[in-house]
Short mmCIF file of C-alpha atoms in Angstrom, two decimals:
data_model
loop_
_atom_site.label_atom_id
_atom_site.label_comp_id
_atom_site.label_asym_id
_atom_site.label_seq_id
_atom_site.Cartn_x
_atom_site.Cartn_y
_atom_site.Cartn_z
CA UNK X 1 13.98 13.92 -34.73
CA UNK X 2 14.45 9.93 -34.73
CA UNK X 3 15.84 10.23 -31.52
CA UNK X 4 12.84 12.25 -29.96
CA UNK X 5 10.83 9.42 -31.46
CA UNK X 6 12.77 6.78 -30.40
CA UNK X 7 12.69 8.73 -26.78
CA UNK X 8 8.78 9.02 -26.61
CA UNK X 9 8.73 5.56 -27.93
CA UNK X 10 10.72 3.89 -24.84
CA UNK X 11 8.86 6.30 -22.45
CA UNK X 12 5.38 5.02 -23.47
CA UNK X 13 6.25 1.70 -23.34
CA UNK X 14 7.85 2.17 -19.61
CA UNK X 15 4.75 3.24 -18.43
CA UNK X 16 2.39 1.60 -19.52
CA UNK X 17 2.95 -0.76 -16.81
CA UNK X 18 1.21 0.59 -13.41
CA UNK X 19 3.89 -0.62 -11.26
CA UNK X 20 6.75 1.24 -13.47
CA UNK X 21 4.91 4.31 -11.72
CA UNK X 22 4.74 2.98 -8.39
CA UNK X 23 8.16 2.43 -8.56
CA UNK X 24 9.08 6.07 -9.35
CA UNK X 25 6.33 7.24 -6.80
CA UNK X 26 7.49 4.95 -4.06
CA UNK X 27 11.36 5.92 -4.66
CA UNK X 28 10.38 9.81 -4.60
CA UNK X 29 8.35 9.26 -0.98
CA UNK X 30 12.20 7.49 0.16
CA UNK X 31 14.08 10.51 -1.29
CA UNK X 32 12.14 13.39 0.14
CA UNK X 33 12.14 11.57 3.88
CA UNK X 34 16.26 11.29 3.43
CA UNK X 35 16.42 14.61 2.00
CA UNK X 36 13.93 16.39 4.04
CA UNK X 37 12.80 14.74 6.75
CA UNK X 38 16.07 13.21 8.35
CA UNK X 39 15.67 9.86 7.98
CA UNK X 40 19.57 9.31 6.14
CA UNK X 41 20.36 7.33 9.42
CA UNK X 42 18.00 4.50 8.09
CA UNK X 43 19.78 3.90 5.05
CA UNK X 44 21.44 0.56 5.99
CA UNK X 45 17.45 -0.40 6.91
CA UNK X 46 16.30 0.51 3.29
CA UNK X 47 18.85 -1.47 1.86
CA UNK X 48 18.38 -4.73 3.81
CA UNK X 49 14.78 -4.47 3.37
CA UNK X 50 14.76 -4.08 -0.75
CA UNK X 51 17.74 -6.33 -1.36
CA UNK X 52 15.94 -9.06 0.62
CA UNK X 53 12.58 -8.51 -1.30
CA UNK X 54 14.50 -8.68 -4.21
CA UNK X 55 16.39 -11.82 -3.51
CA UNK X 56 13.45 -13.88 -1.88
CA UNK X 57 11.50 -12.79 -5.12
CA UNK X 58 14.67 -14.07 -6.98
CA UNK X 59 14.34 -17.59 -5.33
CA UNK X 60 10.51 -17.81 -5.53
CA UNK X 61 10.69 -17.27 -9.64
CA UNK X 62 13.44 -19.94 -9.97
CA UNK X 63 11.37 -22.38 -7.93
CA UNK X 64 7.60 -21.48 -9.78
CA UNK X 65 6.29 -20.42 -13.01
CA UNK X 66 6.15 -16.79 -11.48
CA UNK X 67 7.64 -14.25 -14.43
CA UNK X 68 11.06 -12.40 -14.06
CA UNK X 69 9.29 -8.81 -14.61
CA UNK X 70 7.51 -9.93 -11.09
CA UNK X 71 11.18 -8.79 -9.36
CA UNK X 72 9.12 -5.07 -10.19
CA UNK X 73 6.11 -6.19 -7.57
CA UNK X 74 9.18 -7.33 -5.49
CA UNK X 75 10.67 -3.59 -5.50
CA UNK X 76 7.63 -2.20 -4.91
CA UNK X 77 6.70 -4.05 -1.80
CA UNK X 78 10.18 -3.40 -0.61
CA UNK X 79 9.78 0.59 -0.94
CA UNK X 80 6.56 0.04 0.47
CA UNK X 81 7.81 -1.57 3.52
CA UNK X 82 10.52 1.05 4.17
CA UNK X 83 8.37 3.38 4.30
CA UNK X 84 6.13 2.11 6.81
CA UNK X 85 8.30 -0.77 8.80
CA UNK X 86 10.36 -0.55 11.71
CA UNK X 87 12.10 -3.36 13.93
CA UNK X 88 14.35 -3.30 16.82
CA UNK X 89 17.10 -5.71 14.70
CA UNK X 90 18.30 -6.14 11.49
CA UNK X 91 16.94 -10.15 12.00
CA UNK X 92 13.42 -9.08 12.69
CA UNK X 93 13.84 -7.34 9.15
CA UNK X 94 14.73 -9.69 7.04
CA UNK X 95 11.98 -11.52 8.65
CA UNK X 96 9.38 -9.51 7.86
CA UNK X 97 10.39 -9.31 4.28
CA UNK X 98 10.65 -13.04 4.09
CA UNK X 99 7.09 -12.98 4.73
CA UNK X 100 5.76 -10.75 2.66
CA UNK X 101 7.27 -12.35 -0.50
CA UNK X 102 6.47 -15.62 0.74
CA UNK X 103 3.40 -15.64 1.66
CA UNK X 104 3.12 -14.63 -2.24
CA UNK X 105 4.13 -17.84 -3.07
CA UNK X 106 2.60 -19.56 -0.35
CA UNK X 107 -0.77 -18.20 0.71
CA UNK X 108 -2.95 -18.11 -2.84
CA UNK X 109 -6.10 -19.07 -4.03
CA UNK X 110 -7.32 -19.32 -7.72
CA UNK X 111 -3.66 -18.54 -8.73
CA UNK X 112 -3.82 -14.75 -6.63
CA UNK X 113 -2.06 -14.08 -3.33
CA UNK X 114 -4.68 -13.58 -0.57
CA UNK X 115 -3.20 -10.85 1.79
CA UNK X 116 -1.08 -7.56 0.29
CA UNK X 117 2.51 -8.74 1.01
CA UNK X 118 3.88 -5.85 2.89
CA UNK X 119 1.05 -5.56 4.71
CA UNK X 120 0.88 -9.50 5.21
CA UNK X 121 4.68 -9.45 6.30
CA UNK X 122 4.24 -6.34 8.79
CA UNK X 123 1.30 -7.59 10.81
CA UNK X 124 2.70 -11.08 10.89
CA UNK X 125 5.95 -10.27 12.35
CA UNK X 126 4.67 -7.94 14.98
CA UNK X 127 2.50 -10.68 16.29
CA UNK X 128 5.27 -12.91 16.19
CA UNK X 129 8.22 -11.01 17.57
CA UNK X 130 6.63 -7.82 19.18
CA UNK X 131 9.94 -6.29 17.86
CA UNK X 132 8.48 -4.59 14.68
CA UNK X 133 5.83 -1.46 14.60
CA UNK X 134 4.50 0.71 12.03
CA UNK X 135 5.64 4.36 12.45
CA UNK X 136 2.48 6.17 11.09
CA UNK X 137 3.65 9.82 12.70
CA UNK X 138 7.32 9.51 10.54
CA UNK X 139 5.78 11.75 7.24
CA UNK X 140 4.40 14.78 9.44
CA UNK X 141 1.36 16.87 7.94
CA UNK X 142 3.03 18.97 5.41
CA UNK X 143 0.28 19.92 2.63
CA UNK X 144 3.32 19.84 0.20
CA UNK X 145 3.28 15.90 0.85
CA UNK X 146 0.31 15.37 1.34
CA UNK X 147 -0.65 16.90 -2.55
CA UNK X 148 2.68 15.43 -3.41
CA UNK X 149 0.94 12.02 -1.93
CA UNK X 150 -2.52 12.22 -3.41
CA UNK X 151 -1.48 13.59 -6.70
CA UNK X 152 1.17 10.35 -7.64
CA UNK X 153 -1.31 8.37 -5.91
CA UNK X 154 -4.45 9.21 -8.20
CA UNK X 155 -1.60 8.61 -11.29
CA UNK X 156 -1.20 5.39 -9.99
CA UNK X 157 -4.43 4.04 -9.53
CA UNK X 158 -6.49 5.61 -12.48
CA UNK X 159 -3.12 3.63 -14.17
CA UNK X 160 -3.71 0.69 -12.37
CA UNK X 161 -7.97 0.68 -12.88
CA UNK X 162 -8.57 0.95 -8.81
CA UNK X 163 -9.35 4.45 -8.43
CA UNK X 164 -13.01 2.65 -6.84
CA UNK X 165 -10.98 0.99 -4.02
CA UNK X 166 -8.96 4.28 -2.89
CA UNK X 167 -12.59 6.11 -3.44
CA UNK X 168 -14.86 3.91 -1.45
CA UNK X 169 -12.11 3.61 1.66
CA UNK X 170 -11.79 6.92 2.22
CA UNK X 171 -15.50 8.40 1.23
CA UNK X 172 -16.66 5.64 3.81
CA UNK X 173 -14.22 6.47 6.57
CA UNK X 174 -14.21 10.05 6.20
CA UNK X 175 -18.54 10.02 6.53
CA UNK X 176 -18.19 8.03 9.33
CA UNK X 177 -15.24 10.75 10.94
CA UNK X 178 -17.63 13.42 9.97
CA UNK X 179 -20.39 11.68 11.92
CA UNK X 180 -18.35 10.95 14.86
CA UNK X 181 -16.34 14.17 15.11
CA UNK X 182 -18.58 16.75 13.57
CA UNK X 183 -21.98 15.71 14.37
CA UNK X 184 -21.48 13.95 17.91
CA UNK X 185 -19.30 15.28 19.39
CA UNK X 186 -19.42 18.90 18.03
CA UNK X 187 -15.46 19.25 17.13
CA UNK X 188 -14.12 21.62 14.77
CA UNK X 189 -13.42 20.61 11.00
CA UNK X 190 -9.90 20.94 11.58
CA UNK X 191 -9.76 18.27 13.35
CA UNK X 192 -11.30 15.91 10.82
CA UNK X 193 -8.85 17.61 8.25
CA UNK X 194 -5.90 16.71 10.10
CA UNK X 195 -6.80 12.79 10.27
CA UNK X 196 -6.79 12.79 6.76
CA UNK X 197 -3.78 15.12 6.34
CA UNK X 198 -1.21 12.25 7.26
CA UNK X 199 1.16 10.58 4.83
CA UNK X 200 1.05 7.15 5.99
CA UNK X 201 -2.92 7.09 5.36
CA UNK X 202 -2.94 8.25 1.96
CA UNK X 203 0.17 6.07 1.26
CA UNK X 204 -2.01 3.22 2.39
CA UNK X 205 -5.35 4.76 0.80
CA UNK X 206 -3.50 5.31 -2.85
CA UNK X 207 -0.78 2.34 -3.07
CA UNK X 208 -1.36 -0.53 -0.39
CA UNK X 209 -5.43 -1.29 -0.51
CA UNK X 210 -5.23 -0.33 -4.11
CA UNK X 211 -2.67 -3.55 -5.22
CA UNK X 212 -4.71 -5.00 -8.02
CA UNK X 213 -3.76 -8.44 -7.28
CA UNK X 214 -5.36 -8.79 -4.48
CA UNK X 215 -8.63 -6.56 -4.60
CA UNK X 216 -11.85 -8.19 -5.62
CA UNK X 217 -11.91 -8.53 -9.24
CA UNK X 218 -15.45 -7.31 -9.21
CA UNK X 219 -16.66 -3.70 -8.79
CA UNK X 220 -19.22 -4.24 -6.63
CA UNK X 221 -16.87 -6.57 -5.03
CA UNK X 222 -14.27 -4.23 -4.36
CA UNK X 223 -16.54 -1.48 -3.32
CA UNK X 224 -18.13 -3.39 -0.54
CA UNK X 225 -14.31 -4.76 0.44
CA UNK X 226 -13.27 -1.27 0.71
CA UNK X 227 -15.91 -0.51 2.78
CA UNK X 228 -15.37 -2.71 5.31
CA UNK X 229 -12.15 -2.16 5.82
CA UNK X 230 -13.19 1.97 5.84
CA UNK X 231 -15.12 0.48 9.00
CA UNK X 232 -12.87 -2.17 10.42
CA UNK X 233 -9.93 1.31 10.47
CA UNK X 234 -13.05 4.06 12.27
CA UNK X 235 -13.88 1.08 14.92
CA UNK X 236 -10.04 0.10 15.96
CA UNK X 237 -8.52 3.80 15.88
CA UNK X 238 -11.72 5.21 17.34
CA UNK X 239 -12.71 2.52 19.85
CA UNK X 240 -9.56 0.75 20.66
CA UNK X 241 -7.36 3.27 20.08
CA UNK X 242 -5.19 1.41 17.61
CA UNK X 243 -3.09 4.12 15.58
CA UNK X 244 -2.21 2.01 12.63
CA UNK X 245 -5.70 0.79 12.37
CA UNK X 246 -5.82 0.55 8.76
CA UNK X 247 -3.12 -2.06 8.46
CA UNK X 248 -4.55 -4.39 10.91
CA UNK X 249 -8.21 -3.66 8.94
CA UNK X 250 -6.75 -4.78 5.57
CA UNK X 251 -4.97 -7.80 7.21
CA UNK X 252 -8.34 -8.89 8.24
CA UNK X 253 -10.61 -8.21 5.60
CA UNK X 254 -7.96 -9.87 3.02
CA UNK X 255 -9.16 -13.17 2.72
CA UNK X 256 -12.59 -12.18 2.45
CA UNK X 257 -11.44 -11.77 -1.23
CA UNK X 258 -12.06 -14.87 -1.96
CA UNK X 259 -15.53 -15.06 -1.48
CA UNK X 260 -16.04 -11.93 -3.18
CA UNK X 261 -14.13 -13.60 -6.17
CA UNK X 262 -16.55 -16.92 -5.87
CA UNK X 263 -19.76 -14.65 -5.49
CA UNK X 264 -19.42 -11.88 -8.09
CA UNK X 265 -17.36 -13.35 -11.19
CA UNK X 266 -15.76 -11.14 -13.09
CA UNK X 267 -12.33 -11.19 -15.16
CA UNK X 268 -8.65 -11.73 -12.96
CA UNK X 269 -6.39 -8.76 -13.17
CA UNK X 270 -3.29 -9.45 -14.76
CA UNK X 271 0.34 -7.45 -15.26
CA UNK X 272 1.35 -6.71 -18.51
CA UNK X 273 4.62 -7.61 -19.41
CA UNK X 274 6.26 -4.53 -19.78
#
């Protein structure tokens, strides 16, 4: 009986920490590509990308007042980026995972980080080396992963109190689909279905845009942000053809952040340490 206590005890106190559940989420997404979608020949790139989050993040807390527990943000950004990043060399990266935990360090204002760092360390290095890219068609459309996907994501951010963020991106961008699709150009619904029905969006919807760091800390604020970025993504995947639009949409709306911060005050997020 003590033990079962004890058990429930330890489990509670794991989770109440919204990145303990990212990391389980995150690792899950990594297992079912090895396991069922082939991707065990990328192995040696998982493992250079997390152990250099990890050990940049390692250097960064020795050198600042930044908290051991933050090695979990480091983890999380380094699943993140191996599911999304790809690069010609090993070089290119360690590179972009420099970056990414870098520019934590680096790039802040009012003691946040400005840009999400996998997304930060992505964009940069394929503007600076060309060598990188996003593979958005990797996951497939299975409706397995894609409920698999939504589900652990809607865990996650009701968890992390940004379930508005995930909300307003994709009610925005899929009204202005509908519009587009539906209404103008007189498609069938199954082809605004199957926009929606890909793993790298709702990856991005449910655990990139939603990082609590670096969202408005306003509601309103975070709404609006949202929002634009819902129609930064419809204008550079509809009108430029740009097939990881959402990434580049983030990276530009980012530091917009911190005017929403300066115009609508409201209370700084802030991990627990768990």
């Amino acid at each position: 009986m003590k033990s079962s206590i004890h058990l429930l005890t330890a489990l509670r106190s794991l989770f109440r920490d919204a990145r303990n559940f990212q990391i389980v989420f995150l690792s899950s997404f990594l297992l079912y590509g090895i396991w069922y979608l082939d991707w065990d020949h990328d192995i040696v790139r998982f493992a250079i990308i997390i152990s250099t989050a990890l050990m940049v993040q390692l250097v960064g807390v020795m050198l600042s007042p930044a908290p051991m527990h933050s090695l979990k943000s480091a983890l999380i950004t380094g699943l993140g980026m191996s599911l999304l990043f790809q690069a010609n060399s090993y070089i290119t990266l360690v590179m972009g995972v420099g970056l990414a935990i870098a520019g934590k360090f680096l790039i802040r204002s009012n003691g946040k980080h400005i840009f999400n760092p996998a997304n930060f360390g992505i964009v940069v290095t394929i503007l600076l080396t060309g060598d990188a890219w996003i593979s958005p068609g990797q996951w497939g459309s299975s409706a397995l992963l894609v409920f698999f996907i939504g589900a652990a994501g809607l865990m996650v951010i009701l968890k992390a109190g940004r379930v508005d963020t995930s909300f307003a991106f994709l009610a925005t961008l899929f009204l202005l689909e509908y519009v587009r699709t539906i209404v103008y150009l007189g498609w069938d619904f199954d082809f605004l279905l199957l926009k929606f029905s890909n793993g790298s969006l709702l990856l991005f919807s449910f655990f990139m845009i939603t990082d609590p760091v670096t969202t408005p800390n306003h509601l309103v604020a975070r709404i609006v942000w949202a929002s634009l970025i819902a129609v930064v993504t419809f204008s550079l995947s509809n009108f430029m053809q740009v097939h990881t639009a959402p990434l580049w949409a983030l990276f530009f709306i980012s530091p917009l952040t911190v005017g929403f911060d300066r115009l609508l005050k409201s209370e700084k997020f802030q991990w627990i340490k768990a």
